[in-house]
Short mmCIF file of C-alpha atoms and ligand atoms in Angstrom, two decimals:
data_model
loop_
_atom_site.label_atom_id
_atom_site.label_comp_id
_atom_site.label_asym_id
_atom_site.label_seq_id
_atom_site.Cartn_x
_atom_site.Cartn_y
_atom_site.Cartn_z
CA UNK J 933 7.14 -22.74 -15.25
CA UNK J 934 8.43 -21.59 -12.12
CA UNK J 935 6.07 -18.73 -11.30
CA UNK J 936 2.38 -19.55 -11.15
CA UNK J 937 -1.18 -18.18 -11.25
CA UNK J 938 -2.39 -19.32 -8.10
CA UNK J 939 -6.09 -19.20 -9.35
CA UNK J 940 -7.39 -17.22 -6.28
CA UNK J 941 -9.19 -13.81 -6.43
CA UNK J 942 -10.25 -11.40 -4.28
CA UNK J 943 -13.61 -8.97 -4.62
CA UNK J 944 -14.11 -5.92 -2.83
CA UNK J 945 -17.21 -6.25 -0.35
CA UNK J 946 -20.22 -4.38 -1.34
CA UNK J 947 -22.22 -4.51 1.91
CA UNK J 948 -21.84 -4.17 5.64
CA UNK J 949 -22.62 -6.88 8.00
CA UNK J 950 -26.09 -5.78 8.35
CA UNK J 951 -26.50 -5.38 4.50
CA UNK J 952 -26.13 -1.83 4.03
CA UNK J 953 -24.29 -0.69 0.81
CA UNK J 954 -20.80 0.47 1.38
CA UNK J 955 -20.26 3.99 0.32
CA UNK J 956 -16.75 2.84 -0.86
CA UNK J 957 -16.78 -0.75 -1.77
CA UNK J 958 -14.52 -2.90 0.63
CA UNK J 959 -13.88 -0.03 2.83
CA UNK J 960 -14.95 0.54 6.39
CA UNK J 961 -13.13 3.79 7.89
CA UNK J 962 -13.16 3.78 11.45
CA UNK J 963 -12.22 6.68 13.92
CA UNK J 964 -10.78 5.12 17.00
CA UNK J 965 -11.80 8.29 19.23
CA UNK J 966 -15.09 8.04 17.98
CA UNK J 967 -15.70 4.61 19.12
CA UNK J 968 -14.17 5.52 22.71
CA UNK J 969 -11.05 3.25 22.25
CA UNK J 970 -7.70 4.25 23.89
CA UNK J 971 -5.33 5.68 21.82
CA UNK J 972 -1.79 4.72 22.58
CA UNK J 973 0.50 3.75 19.74
CA UNK J 974 -0.50 0.80 17.49
CA UNK J 975 1.56 -1.83 18.82
CA UNK J 976 0.63 -5.37 18.08
CA UNK J 977 -0.63 -5.89 21.38
CA UNK J 978 -3.04 -3.09 21.03
CA UNK J 979 -4.14 -3.68 17.56
CA UNK J 980 -4.86 -7.15 18.92
CA UNK J 981 -6.81 -6.66 21.67
CA UNK J 982 -8.53 -3.57 21.42
CA UNK J 983 -8.69 -2.70 17.63
CA UNK J 984 -9.11 -6.05 16.07
CA UNK J 985 -12.01 -7.46 18.32
CA UNK J 986 -14.00 -4.43 18.06
CA UNK J 987 -13.75 -3.63 14.71
CA UNK J 988 -13.83 -7.05 12.52
CA UNK J 989 -16.55 -8.04 10.47
CA UNK J 990 -17.62 -11.97 10.44
CA UNK J 991 -14.65 -13.47 9.21
CA UNK J 992 -16.94 -16.52 7.61
CA UNK J 993 -18.09 -13.67 4.64
CA UNK J 994 -15.34 -11.37 4.87
CA UNK J 995 -11.31 -11.39 5.19
CA UNK J 996 -10.57 -8.92 7.53
CA UNK J 997 -7.54 -6.45 6.23
CA UNK J 998 -6.84 -3.84 9.07
CA UNK J 999 -4.78 -0.85 7.53
CA UNK J 1000 -3.02 0.96 10.34
CA UNK J 1001 0.07 2.87 11.48
CA UNK J 1002 1.28 -0.06 13.29
CA UNK J 1003 4.31 1.12 15.42
CA UNK J 1004 7.51 -1.28 16.15
CA UNK J 1005 9.18 -0.78 12.62
CA UNK J 1006 6.44 -3.80 11.17
CA UNK J 1007 5.41 -3.59 7.69
CA UNK J 1008 2.33 -6.02 8.55
CA UNK J 1009 1.50 -9.21 10.11
CA UNK J 1010 -0.93 -12.12 9.56
CA UNK J 1011 -2.86 -14.82 11.44
CA UNK J 1012 -2.34 -18.48 9.94
CA UNK J 1013 -5.19 -20.61 8.90
CA UNK J 1014 -6.43 -23.24 11.74
CA UNK J 1015 -6.66 -27.31 10.52
CA UNK J 1016 -5.15 -26.99 7.46
CA UNK J 1017 -3.60 -30.21 7.10
CA UNK J 1018 -0.74 -28.96 6.25
CA UNK J 1019 2.97 -29.64 7.62
CA UNK J 1020 4.68 -26.44 9.51
CA UNK J 1021 1.43 -24.88 10.83
CA UNK J 1022 -0.08 -25.63 13.96
CA UNK J 1023 -3.64 -26.26 13.94
CA UNK J 1024 -5.12 -23.56 16.09
CA UNK J 1025 -3.76 -20.35 15.09
CA UNK J 1026 -6.04 -17.94 16.66
CA UNK J 1027 -9.95 -17.10 16.73
CA UNK J 1028 -12.28 -15.59 14.86
CA UNK J 1029 -12.26 -11.99 16.45
CA UNK J 1030 -8.41 -11.87 15.15
CA UNK J 1031 -8.36 -13.64 12.00
CA UNK J 1032 -6.95 -11.69 8.98
CA UNK J 1033 -4.12 -9.76 8.08
CA UNK J 1034 -2.88 -5.83 9.30
CA UNK J 1035 -0.64 -3.76 7.28
CA UNK J 1036 1.03 -0.42 7.64
CA UNK J 1037 -0.77 2.18 5.83
CA UNK J 1038 2.07 3.26 3.84
CA UNK J 1039 2.83 -0.57 2.65
CA UNK J 1040 -0.60 -0.15 1.19
CA UNK J 1041 -1.25 -0.25 -2.81
CA UNK J 1042 0.97 1.23 -5.39
CA UNK J 1043 1.42 4.81 -7.11
CA UNK J 1044 -0.31 7.06 -7.75
CA UNK J 1045 -2.48 5.72 -5.01
CA UNK J 1046 0.42 4.93 -2.64
CA UNK J 1047 2.66 8.27 -2.54
CA UNK J 1048 5.04 6.99 -0.20
CA UNK J 1049 8.89 6.26 -1.21
CA UNK J 1050 10.01 2.95 -2.16
CA UNK J 1051 11.15 0.23 -1.70
CA UNK J 1052 7.99 -1.10 0.24
CA UNK J 1053 5.27 1.01 -1.74
CA UNK J 1054 3.90 -1.43 -4.50
CA UNK J 1055 1.76 -3.41 -2.24
CA UNK J 1056 4.02 -6.53 -1.69
CA UNK J 1057 3.60 -6.22 1.76
CA UNK J 1058 -0.31 -7.54 1.44
CA UNK J 1059 0.85 -10.16 -1.02
CA UNK J 1060 3.37 -11.49 1.48
CA UNK J 1061 0.62 -11.51 4.44
CA UNK J 1062 -1.85 -12.84 2.23
CA UNK J 1063 0.52 -15.52 1.50
CA UNK J 1064 0.86 -16.19 5.36
CA UNK J 1065 -3.12 -15.93 5.96
CA UNK J 1066 -3.50 -18.97 3.60
CA UNK J 1067 -0.75 -21.02 5.23
CA UNK J 1068 2.53 -19.98 3.60
CA UNK J 1069 5.77 -19.98 5.56
CA UNK J 1070 8.63 -17.92 4.97
CA UNK J 1071 10.85 -19.05 2.36
CA UNK J 1072 14.00 -19.63 4.82
CA UNK J 1073 11.91 -21.56 7.27
CA UNK J 1074 12.29 -18.98 9.96
CA UNK J 1075 15.69 -20.82 10.86
CA UNK J 1076 18.77 -21.19 9.23
CA UNK J 1077 18.69 -23.09 5.99
CA UNK J 1078 15.44 -23.73 7.61
CA UNK J 1079 12.16 -25.93 5.90
CA UNK J 1080 8.95 -24.06 4.52
CA UNK J 1081 7.33 -27.30 3.76
CA UNK J 1082 7.91 -26.31 0.30
CA UNK J 1083 10.15 -27.98 -2.02
CA UNK J 1084 10.29 -26.05 -4.94
CA UNK J 1085 11.50 -22.80 -2.91
CA UNK J 1086 15.15 -23.42 -2.44
CA UNK J 1087 16.75 -23.47 1.39
CA UNK J 1088 17.73 -20.11 2.27
CA UNK J 1089 20.31 -19.01 5.19
CA UNK J 1090 17.84 -16.23 6.55
CA UNK J 1091 15.76 -13.57 5.03
CA UNK J 1092 17.09 -11.36 2.58
CA UNK J 1093 16.51 -7.56 2.20
CA UNK J 1094 16.86 -5.46 -0.97
CA UNK J 1095 17.61 -7.51 -4.10
CA UNK J 1096 20.60 -9.75 -3.50
CA UNK J 1097 20.49 -11.72 -6.64
CA UNK J 1098 22.42 -14.03 -7.52
CA UNK J 1099 23.17 -15.04 -3.90
CA UNK J 1100 23.91 -18.65 -2.84
CA UNK J 1101 23.51 -20.15 0.79
CA UNK J 1102 22.60 -23.59 1.97
CA UNK J 1103 24.27 -24.46 -1.43
CA UNK J 1104 21.55 -23.20 -3.65
CA UNK J 1105 20.48 -19.82 -5.38
CA UNK J 1106 18.34 -17.83 -2.74
CA UNK J 1107 14.70 -17.34 -4.74
CA UNK J 1108 14.67 -13.67 -3.74
CA UNK J 1109 12.09 -13.24 -5.95
CA UNK J 1110 9.53 -15.05 -3.83
CA UNK J 1111 6.69 -13.27 -2.26
CA UNK J 1112 7.68 -14.84 1.08
CA UNK J 1113 11.24 -13.38 1.18
CA UNK J 1114 11.84 -9.76 3.09
CA UNK J 1115 13.50 -8.32 -0.04
CA UNK J 1116 12.32 -5.30 -1.74
CA UNK J 1117 8.62 -5.05 -3.70
CA UNK J 1118 10.32 -4.42 -7.01
CA UNK J 1119 12.21 -7.58 -6.38
CA UNK J 1120 9.29 -9.80 -5.77
CA UNK J 1121 7.60 -11.39 -8.65
CA UNK J 1122 6.16 -14.97 -7.75
CA UNK J 1123 4.53 -18.02 -5.83
CA UNK J 1124 5.98 -21.52 -6.70
CA UNK J 1125 3.61 -24.57 -7.76
CA UNK J 1126 4.04 -25.88 -3.73
CA UNK J 1127 3.10 -22.52 -2.44
CA UNK J 1128 -0.23 -22.50 -4.66
CA UNK J 1129 -1.10 -26.02 -3.87
CA UNK J 1130 -0.81 -24.65 -0.07
CA UNK J 1131 -3.20 -21.82 -0.56
CA UNK J 1132 -5.31 -23.74 -2.39
CA UNK J 1133 -5.45 -26.53 0.00
CA UNK J 1134 -6.11 -23.76 2.92
CA UNK J 1135 -8.97 -22.62 0.87
CA UNK J 1136 -10.62 -25.99 0.49
CA UNK J 1137 -10.39 -27.27 4.17
CA UNK J 1138 -9.77 -24.63 6.61
CA UNK J 1139 -12.45 -22.94 8.48
CA UNK J 1140 -13.70 -19.26 8.04
CA UNK J 1141 -11.11 -19.53 4.53
CA UNK J 1142 -13.58 -22.21 2.88
CA UNK J 1143 -16.55 -20.08 3.88
CA UNK J 1144 -15.35 -17.42 2.06
CA UNK J 1145 -16.04 -19.24 -1.02
CA UNK J 1146 -19.66 -18.81 -0.69
CA UNK J 1147 -19.88 -15.34 0.34
CA UNK J 1148 -22.70 -13.13 -1.21
CA UNK J 1149 -20.97 -9.79 0.19
CA UNK J 1150 -19.76 -8.83 -3.02
CA UNK J 1151 -22.85 -8.97 -4.74
CA UNK J 1152 -23.92 -10.78 -7.57
CA UNK J 1153 -22.08 -8.88 -10.53
CA UNK J 1154 -19.53 -10.45 -12.75
CA UNK J 1155 -16.77 -12.15 -10.87
CA UNK J 1156 -13.45 -10.19 -10.53
CA UNK J 1157 -10.78 -9.89 -12.83
CA UNK J 1158 -7.16 -9.75 -12.11
CA UNK J 1159 -5.32 -6.85 -12.03
CA UNK J 1160 -1.62 -8.00 -12.01
CA UNK J 1161 1.21 -5.68 -12.74
CA UNK J 1162 4.85 -7.06 -12.60
CA UNK J 1163 7.00 -4.22 -11.43
CA UNK J 1164 10.05 -6.44 -11.25
CA UNK J 1165 11.59 -6.91 -14.57
CA UNK J 1166 15.41 -7.56 -13.20
CA UNK J 1167 16.10 -11.26 -13.15
CA UNK J 1168 13.37 -14.07 -13.79
ZN1 ZN K 1632 6.21 -12.73 6.73
#
């Protein structure tokens, strides 16, 4: 079977960094005006240098996801893990105060909670960026017929958009269904075995990722249950 259950689950934090209960589990709403931040457009430079360092929660206990109005046409971006031991990754990809994922607000969730039009309204931007945060590269290896260090993702000429299937580049059919392509949300539905193994390695060895395994901020209730929904039924 190509499509893998990655066996990594997330839970919504029930308490803030000083132990107070969150009124909305997993959510900390910040008005930048109230914090005295400058209020330019939401460039990546501004997010990295102003927003993140002034709003992050201890990434040894929390996985930080900033949901903002990113400028410049980006759907999202992520910080890669450090010291993962994996190929296709540098050892140092950034510090604690910027660790996590940034998402364009229109890309978060799925209907009815997400009221925005297709094609990026089914939550796959978060899936893609969390893939990066757990050590995955784009399936085209960020160069023409490049290497993503996963032998079970076919080489591809470059990023795909829309849902071009079937399409052959670099002598193989592109895996447009992979979350680490740039295809539409309703085109994506899989991580592979090699991608799963990379992500699980990161969870076991990378600083901050491995510490999350013993975080107690989700409380002591039952473990989270998966909420998978496969929006793509086109070509598996
Ligand atoms: Zn990406």
